[in-house]
mmCIF file of C-alpha atoms in Angstrom:
data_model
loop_
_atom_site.group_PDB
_atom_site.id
_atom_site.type_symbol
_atom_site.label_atom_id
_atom_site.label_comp_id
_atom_site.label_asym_id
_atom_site.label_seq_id
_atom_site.Cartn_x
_atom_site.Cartn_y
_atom_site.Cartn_z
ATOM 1 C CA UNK A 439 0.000 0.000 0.000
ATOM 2 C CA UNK A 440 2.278 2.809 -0.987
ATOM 3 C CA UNK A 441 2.026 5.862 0.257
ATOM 4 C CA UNK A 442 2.724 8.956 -1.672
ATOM 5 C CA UNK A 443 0.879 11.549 0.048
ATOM 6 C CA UNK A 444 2.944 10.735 3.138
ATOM 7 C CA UNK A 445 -0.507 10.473 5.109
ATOM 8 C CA UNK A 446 -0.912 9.858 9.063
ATOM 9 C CA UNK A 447 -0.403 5.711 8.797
ATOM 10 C CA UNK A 448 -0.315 3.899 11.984
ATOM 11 C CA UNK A 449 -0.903 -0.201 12.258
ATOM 12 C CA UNK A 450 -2.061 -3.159 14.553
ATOM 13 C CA UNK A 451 0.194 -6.180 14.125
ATOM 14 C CA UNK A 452 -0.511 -9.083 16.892
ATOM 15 C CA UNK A 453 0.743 -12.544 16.444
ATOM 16 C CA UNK A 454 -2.072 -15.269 16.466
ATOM 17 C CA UNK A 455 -0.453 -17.219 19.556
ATOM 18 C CA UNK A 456 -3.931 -16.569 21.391
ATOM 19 C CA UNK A 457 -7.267 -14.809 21.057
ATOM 20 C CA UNK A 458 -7.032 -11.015 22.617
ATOM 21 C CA UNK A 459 -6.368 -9.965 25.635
ATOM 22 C CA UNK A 460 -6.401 -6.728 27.400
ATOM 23 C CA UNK A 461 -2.728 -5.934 27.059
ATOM 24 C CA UNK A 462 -2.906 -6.284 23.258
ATOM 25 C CA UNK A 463 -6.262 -4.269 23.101
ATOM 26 C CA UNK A 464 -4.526 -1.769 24.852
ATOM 27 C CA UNK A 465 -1.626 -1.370 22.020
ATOM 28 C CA UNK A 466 -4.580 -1.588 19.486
ATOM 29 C CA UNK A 467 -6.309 1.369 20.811
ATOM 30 C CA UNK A 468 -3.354 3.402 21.381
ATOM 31 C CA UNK A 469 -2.390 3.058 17.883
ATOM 32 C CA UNK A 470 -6.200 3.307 16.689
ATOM 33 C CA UNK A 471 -6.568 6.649 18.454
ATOM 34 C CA UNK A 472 -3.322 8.193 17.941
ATOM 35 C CA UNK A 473 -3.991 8.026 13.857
ATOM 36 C CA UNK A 474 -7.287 7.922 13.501
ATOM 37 C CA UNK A 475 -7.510 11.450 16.100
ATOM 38 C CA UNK A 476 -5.725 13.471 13.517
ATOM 39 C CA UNK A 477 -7.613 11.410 10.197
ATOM 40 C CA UNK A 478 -5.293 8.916 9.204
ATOM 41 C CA UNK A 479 -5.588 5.092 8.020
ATOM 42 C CA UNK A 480 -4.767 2.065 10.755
ATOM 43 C CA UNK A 481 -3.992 -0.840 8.806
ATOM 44 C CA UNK A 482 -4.377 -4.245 10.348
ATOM 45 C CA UNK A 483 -1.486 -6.713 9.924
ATOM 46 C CA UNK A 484 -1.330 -10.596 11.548
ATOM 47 C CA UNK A 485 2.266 -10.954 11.947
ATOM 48 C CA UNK A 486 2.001 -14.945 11.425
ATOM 49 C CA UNK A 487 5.483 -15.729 11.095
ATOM 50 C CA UNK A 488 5.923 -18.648 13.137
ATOM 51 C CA UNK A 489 3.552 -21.545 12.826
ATOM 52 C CA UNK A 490 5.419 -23.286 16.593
ATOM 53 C CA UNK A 491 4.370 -20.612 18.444
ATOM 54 C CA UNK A 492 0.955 -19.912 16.512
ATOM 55 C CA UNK A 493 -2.797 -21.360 17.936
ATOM 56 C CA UNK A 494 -5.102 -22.622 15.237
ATOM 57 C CA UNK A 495 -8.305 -19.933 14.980
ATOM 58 C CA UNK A 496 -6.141 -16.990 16.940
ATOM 59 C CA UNK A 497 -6.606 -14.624 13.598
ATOM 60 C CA UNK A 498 -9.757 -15.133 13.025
ATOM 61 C CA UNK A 499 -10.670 -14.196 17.400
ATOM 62 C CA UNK A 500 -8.380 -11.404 17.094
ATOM 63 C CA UNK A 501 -10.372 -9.894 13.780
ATOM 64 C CA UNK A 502 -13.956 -10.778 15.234
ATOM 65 C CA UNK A 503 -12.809 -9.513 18.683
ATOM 66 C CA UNK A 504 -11.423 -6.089 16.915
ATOM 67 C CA UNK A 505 -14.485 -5.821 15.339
ATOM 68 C CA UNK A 506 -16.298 -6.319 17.960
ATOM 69 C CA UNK A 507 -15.215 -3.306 20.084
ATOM 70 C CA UNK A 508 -15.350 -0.800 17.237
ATOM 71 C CA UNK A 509 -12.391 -0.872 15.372
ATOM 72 C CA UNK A 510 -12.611 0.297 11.842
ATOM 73 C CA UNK A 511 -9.398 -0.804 9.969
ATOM 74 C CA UNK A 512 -8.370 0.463 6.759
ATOM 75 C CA UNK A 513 -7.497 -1.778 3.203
ATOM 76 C CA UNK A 514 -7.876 -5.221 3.809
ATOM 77 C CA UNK A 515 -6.280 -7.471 6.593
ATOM 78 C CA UNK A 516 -2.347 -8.636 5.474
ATOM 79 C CA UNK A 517 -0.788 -11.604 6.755
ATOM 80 C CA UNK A 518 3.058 -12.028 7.016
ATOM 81 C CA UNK A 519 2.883 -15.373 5.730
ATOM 82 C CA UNK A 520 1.962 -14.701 2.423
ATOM 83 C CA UNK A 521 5.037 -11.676 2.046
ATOM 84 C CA UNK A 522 7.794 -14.842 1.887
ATOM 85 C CA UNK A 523 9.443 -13.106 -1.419
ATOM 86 C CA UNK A 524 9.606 -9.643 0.069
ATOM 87 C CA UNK A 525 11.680 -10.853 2.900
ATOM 88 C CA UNK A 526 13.640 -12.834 0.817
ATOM 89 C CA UNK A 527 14.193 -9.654 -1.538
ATOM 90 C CA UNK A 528 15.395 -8.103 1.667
ATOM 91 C CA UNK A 529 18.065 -10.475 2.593
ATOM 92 C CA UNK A 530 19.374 -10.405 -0.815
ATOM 93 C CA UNK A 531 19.327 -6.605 -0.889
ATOM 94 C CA UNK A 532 21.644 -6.567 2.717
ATOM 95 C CA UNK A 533 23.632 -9.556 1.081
ATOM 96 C CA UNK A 534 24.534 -7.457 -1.745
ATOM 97 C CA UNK A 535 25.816 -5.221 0.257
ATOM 98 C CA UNK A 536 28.018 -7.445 2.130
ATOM 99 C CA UNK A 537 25.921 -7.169 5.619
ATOM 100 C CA UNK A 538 25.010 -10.440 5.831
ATOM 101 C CA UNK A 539 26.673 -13.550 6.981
ATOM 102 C CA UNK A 540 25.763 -17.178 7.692
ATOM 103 C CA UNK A 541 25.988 -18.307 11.769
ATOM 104 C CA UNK A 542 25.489 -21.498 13.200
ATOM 105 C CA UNK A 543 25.857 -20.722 16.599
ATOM 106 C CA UNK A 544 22.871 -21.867 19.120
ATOM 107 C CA UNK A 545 21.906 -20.159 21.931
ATOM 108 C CA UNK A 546 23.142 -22.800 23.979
ATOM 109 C CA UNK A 547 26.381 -22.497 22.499
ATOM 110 C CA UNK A 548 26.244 -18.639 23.336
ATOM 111 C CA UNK A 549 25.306 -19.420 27.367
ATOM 112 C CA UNK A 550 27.907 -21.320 27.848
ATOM 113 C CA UNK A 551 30.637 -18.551 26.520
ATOM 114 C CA UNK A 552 28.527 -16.378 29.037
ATOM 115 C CA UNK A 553 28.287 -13.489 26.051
ATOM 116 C CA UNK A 554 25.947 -11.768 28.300
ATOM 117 C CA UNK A 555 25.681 -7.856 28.319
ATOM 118 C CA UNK A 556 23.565 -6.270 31.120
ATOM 119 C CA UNK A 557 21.518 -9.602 31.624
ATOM 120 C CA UNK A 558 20.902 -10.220 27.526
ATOM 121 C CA UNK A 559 22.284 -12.569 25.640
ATOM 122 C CA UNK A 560 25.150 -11.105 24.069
ATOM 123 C CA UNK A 561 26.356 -11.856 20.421
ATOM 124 C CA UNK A 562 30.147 -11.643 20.247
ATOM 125 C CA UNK A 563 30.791 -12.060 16.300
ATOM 126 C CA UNK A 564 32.314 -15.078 16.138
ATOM 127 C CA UNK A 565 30.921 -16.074 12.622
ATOM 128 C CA UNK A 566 31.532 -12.570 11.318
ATOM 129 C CA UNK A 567 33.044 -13.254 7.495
ATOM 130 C CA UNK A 568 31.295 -16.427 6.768
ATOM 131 C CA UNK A 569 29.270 -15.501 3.593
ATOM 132 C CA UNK A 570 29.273 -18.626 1.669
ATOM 133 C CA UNK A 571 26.062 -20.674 2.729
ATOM 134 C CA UNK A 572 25.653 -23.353 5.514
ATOM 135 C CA UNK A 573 23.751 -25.872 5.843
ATOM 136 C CA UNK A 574 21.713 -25.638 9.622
ATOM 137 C CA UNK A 575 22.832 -22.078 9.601
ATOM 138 C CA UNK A 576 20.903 -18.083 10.270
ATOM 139 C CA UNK A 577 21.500 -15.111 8.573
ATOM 140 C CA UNK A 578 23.029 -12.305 11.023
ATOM 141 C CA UNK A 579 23.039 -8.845 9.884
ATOM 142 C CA UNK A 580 26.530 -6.574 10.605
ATOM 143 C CA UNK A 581 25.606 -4.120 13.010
ATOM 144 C CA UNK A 582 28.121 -1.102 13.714
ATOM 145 C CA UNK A 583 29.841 0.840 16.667
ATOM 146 C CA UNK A 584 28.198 3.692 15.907
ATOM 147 C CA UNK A 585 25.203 5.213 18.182
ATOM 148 C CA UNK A 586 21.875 4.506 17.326
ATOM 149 C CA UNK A 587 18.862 7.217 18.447
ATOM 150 C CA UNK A 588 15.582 8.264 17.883
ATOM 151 C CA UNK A 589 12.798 10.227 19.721
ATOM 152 C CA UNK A 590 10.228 8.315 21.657
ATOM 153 C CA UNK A 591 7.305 10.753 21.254
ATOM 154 C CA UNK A 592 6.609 9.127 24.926
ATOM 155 C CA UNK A 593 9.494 7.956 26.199
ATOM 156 C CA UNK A 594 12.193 10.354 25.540
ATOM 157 C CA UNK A 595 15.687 9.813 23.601
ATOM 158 C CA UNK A 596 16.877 6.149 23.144
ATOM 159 C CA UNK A 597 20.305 5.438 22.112
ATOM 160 C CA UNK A 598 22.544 2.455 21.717
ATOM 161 C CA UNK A 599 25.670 0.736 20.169
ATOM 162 C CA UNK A 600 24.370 -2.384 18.664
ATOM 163 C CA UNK A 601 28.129 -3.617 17.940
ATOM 164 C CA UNK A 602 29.088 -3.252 21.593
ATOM 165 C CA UNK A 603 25.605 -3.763 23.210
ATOM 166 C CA UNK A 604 23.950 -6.337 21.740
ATOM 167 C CA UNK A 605 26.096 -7.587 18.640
ATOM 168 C CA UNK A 606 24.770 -8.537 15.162
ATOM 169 C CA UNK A 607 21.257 -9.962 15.463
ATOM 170 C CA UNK A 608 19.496 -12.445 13.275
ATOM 171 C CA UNK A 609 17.039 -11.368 9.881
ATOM 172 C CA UNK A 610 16.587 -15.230 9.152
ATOM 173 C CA UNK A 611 16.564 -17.940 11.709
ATOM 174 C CA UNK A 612 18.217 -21.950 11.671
ATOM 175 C CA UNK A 613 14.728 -23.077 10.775
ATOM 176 C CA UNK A 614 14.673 -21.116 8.159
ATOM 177 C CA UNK A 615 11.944 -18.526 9.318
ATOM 178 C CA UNK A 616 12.520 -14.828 8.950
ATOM 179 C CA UNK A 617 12.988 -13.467 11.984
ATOM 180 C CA UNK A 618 10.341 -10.695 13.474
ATOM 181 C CA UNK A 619 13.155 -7.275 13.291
ATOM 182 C CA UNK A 620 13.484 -8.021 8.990
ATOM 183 C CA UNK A 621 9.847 -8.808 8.390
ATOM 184 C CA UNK A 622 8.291 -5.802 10.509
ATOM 185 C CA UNK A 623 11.079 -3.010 8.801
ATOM 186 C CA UNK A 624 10.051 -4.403 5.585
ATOM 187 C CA UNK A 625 6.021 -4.460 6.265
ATOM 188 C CA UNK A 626 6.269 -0.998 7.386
ATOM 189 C CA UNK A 627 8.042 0.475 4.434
ATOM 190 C CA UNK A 628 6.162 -1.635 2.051
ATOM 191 C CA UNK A 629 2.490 -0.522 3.622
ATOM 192 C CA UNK A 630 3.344 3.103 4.129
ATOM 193 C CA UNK A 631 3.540 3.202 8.037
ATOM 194 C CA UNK A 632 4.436 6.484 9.199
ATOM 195 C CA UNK A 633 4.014 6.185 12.727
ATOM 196 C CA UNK A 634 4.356 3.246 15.062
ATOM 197 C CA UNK A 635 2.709 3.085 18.585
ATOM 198 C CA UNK A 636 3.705 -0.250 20.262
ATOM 199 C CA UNK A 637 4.040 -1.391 24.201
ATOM 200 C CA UNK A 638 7.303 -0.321 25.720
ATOM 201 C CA UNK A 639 8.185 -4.019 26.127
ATOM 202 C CA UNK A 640 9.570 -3.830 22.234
ATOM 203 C CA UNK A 641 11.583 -0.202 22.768
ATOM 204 C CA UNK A 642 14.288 -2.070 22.179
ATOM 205 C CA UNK A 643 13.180 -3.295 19.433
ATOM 206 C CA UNK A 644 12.940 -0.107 17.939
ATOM 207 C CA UNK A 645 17.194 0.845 17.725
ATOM 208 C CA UNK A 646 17.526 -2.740 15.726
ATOM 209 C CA UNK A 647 14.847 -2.134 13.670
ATOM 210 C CA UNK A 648 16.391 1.472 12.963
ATOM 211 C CA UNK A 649 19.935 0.285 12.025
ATOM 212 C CA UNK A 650 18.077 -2.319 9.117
ATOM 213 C CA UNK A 651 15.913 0.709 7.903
ATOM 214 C CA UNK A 652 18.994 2.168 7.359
ATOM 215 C CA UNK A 653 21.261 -0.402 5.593
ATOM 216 C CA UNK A 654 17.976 -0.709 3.400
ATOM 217 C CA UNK A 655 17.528 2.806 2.448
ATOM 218 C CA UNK A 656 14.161 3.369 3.919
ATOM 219 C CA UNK A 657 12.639 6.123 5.921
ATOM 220 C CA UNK A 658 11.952 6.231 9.670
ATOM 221 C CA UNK A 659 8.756 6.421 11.417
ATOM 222 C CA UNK A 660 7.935 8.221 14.299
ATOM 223 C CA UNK A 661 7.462 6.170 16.948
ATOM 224 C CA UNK A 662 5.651 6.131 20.956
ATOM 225 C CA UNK A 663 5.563 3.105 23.182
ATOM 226 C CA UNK A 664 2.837 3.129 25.406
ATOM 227 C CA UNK A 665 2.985 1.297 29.226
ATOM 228 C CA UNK A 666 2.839 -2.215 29.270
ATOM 229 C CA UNK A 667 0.098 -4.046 31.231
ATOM 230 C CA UNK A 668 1.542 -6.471 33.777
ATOM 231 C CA UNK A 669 0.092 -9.002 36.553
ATOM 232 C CA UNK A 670 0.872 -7.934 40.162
ATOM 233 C CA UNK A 671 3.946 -10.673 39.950
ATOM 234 C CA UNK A 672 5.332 -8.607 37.082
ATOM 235 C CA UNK A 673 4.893 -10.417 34.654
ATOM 236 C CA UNK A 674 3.540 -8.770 30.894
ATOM 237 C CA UNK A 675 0.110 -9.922 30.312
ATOM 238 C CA UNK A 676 0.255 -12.851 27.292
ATOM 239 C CA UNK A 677 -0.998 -16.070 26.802
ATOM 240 C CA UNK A 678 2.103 -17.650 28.123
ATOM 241 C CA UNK A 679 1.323 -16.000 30.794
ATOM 242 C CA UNK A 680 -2.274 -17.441 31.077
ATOM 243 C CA UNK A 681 -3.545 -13.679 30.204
ATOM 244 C CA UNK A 682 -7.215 -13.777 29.929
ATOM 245 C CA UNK A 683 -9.494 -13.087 26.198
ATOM 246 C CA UNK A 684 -11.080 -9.764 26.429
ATOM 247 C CA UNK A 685 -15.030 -10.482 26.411
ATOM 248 C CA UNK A 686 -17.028 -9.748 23.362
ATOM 249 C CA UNK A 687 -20.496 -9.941 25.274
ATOM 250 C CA UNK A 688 -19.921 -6.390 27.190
ATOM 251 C CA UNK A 689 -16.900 -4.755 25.450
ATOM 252 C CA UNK A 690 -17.622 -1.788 27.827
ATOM 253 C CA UNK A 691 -16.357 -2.074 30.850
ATOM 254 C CA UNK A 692 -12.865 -3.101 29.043
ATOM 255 C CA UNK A 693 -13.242 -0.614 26.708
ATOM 256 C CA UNK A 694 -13.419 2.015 29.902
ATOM 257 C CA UNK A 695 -10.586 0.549 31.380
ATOM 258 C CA UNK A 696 -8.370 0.697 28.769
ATOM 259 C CA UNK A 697 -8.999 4.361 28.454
ATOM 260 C CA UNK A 698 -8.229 4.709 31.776
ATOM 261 C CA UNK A 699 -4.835 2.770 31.470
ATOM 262 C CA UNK A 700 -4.126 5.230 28.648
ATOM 263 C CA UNK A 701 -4.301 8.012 30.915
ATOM 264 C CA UNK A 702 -7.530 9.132 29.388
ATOM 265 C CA UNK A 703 -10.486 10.593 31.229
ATOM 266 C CA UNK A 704 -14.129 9.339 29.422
ATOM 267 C CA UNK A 705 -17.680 9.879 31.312
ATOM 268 C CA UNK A 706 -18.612 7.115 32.937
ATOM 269 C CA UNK A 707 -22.062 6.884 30.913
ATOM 270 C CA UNK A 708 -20.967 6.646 27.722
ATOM 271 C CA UNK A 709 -22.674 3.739 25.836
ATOM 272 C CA UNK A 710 -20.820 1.710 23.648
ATOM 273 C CA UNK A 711 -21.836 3.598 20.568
ATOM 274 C CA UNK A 712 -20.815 6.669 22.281
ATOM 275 C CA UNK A 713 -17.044 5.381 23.400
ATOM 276 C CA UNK A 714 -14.826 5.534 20.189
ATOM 277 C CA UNK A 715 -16.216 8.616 18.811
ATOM 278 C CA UNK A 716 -15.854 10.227 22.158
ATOM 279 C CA UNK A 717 -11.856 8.953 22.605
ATOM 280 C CA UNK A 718 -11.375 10.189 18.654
ATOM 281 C CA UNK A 719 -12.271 13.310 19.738
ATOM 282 C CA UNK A 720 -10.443 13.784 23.114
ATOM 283 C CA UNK A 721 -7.581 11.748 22.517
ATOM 284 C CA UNK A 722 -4.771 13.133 24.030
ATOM 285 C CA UNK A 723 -1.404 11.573 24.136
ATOM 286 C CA UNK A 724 0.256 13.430 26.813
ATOM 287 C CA UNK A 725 -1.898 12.061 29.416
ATOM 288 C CA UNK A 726 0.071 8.775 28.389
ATOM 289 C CA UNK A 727 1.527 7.462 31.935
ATOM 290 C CA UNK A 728 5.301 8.200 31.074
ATOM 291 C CA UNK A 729 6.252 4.866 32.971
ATOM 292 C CA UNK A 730 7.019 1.620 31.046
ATOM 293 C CA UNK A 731 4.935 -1.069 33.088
ATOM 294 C CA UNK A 732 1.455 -0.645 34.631
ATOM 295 C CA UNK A 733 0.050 -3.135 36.836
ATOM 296 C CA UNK A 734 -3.692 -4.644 35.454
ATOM 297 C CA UNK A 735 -5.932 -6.716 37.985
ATOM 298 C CA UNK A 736 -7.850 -8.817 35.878
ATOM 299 C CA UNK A 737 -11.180 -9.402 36.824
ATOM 300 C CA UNK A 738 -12.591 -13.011 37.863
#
């Protein structure tokens, strides 16, 4: 979906590992508002990558249950596993370039060296020059010792050294999968994303996904990362996690409540015909908690 008007473009891109729950509604609706306040498009994108990880059904609940509460999405509905050769183009671009190399290190391998920067697995290089193809083997992209930044339009200034950091990072995995950093850089560019509002659990995602927009040659969105909902062990809301589907029979209390998480302030008698129209209009994303975890109480 190009995009040569440059128009407000934000997106919604869950994973089908589950139906929704009230952490991902409340990265829907920040996105949803923050476009569609100003009169842009919100595209809706099921990032189904990895079939392991996936739950049979989980696109269709997340669609119905998007519907459901209002959501209006714009174009239709793209799914990641059907944008194989754009990836692949990708790769080939970087490879060309002489980014790329092959890497058959596991992360087992990688524990046991103890390559561990500030608690993350760390990836030291060791592979760095081996460009002719292996068998078993990912595809790790160069990263540099140069400072990456950007301005969280929540958050504040991010900045890191990928080289030194975090170390070259994988676009295509061992199984042969691409990996979520390539496909999401390339999905944005190719669907005309301006803007990107995300939890705060992938800000770190973000300088990453920066460096491969820039070995590709493609333009930066603007980007906020709203508070992450959390149980009161701390642990981010997921179905992993045993995170609880949103209900479709009374989407208004949740609806309510995920205003309220946003910082938002709507009447409490607003009937559910009344709610989106009324958070389009008073959508205001300073009133954004400027913390990075919130803690959600899910009801019985």
């Amino acid at each position: 979906m190009p995009n040569p008007d440059n128009i407000s473009r934000g997106r919604f891109a869950p994973s089908p590992t589950g139906p929704l729950h009230f952490g991902s509604l409340v990265a829907a609706l920040g996105s949803y508002l923050n476009v569609k306040s100003k009169g842009g498009q919100w595209l809706l994108r099921i990032e189904d990558l990895d079939p392991p990880r996936e739950q049979p059904g989980a696109a269709d609940l997340i669609i119905r249950a998007l519907d459901r509460y209002g959501f209006e999405w714009d174009g239709p509905v793209v799914y990641q596993s059907q944008r194989s050769d754009l990836y692949r183009n990708a790769i080939d671009a970087l490879s060309r370039k002489g980014l790329t190399y092959y890497c058959t290190c596991s992360r087992k391998q990688l524990s046991i060296l103890d390559t561990k920067q500030q608690n993350k697995l760390f990836y030291p290089g060791l592979c760095r020059g081996q460009t002719d193809p292996i068998e078993d083997s990912s595809i790790r992209l160069h990263t540099h010792d140069r400072p990456i930044r950007f301005m969280d339009q929540h958050m504040g200034i991010m900045s890191q050294i990928l080289q030194t950091e975090s170390g070259d990072f994988v676009i295509r995995r061992r199984d042969g999968l691409f990996a979520y950093h390539l496909a999401v850089v390339v999905d944005d560019s190719e669907q005309g994303v301006t803007e990107i509002v995300r939890g705060a659990d992938l800000l770190e995602a973000t300088l990453p996904q920066i460096h491969l927009q820039q070995c590709l040659g493609l333009p930066t969105p603007d980007y906020l990362h709203l508070p992450v909902a959390i149980t009161q062990a701390g642990q981010k809301l997921s179905k992993q996690n045993l995170a609880k589907s949103i209900s479709l029979d009374n989407p208004v209390p949740t609806l309510m409540t995920a205003l309220e998480f946003l910082g938002q302030d709507p009447p409490s008698d607003l009937t559910f015909n009344e709610i989106m129209a009324w958070a389009l209009n008073h959508w205001c994303a300073s009133r954004i908690p400027k913390i990075k975890k919130i803690i959600y109480k899910e009801s019985e």
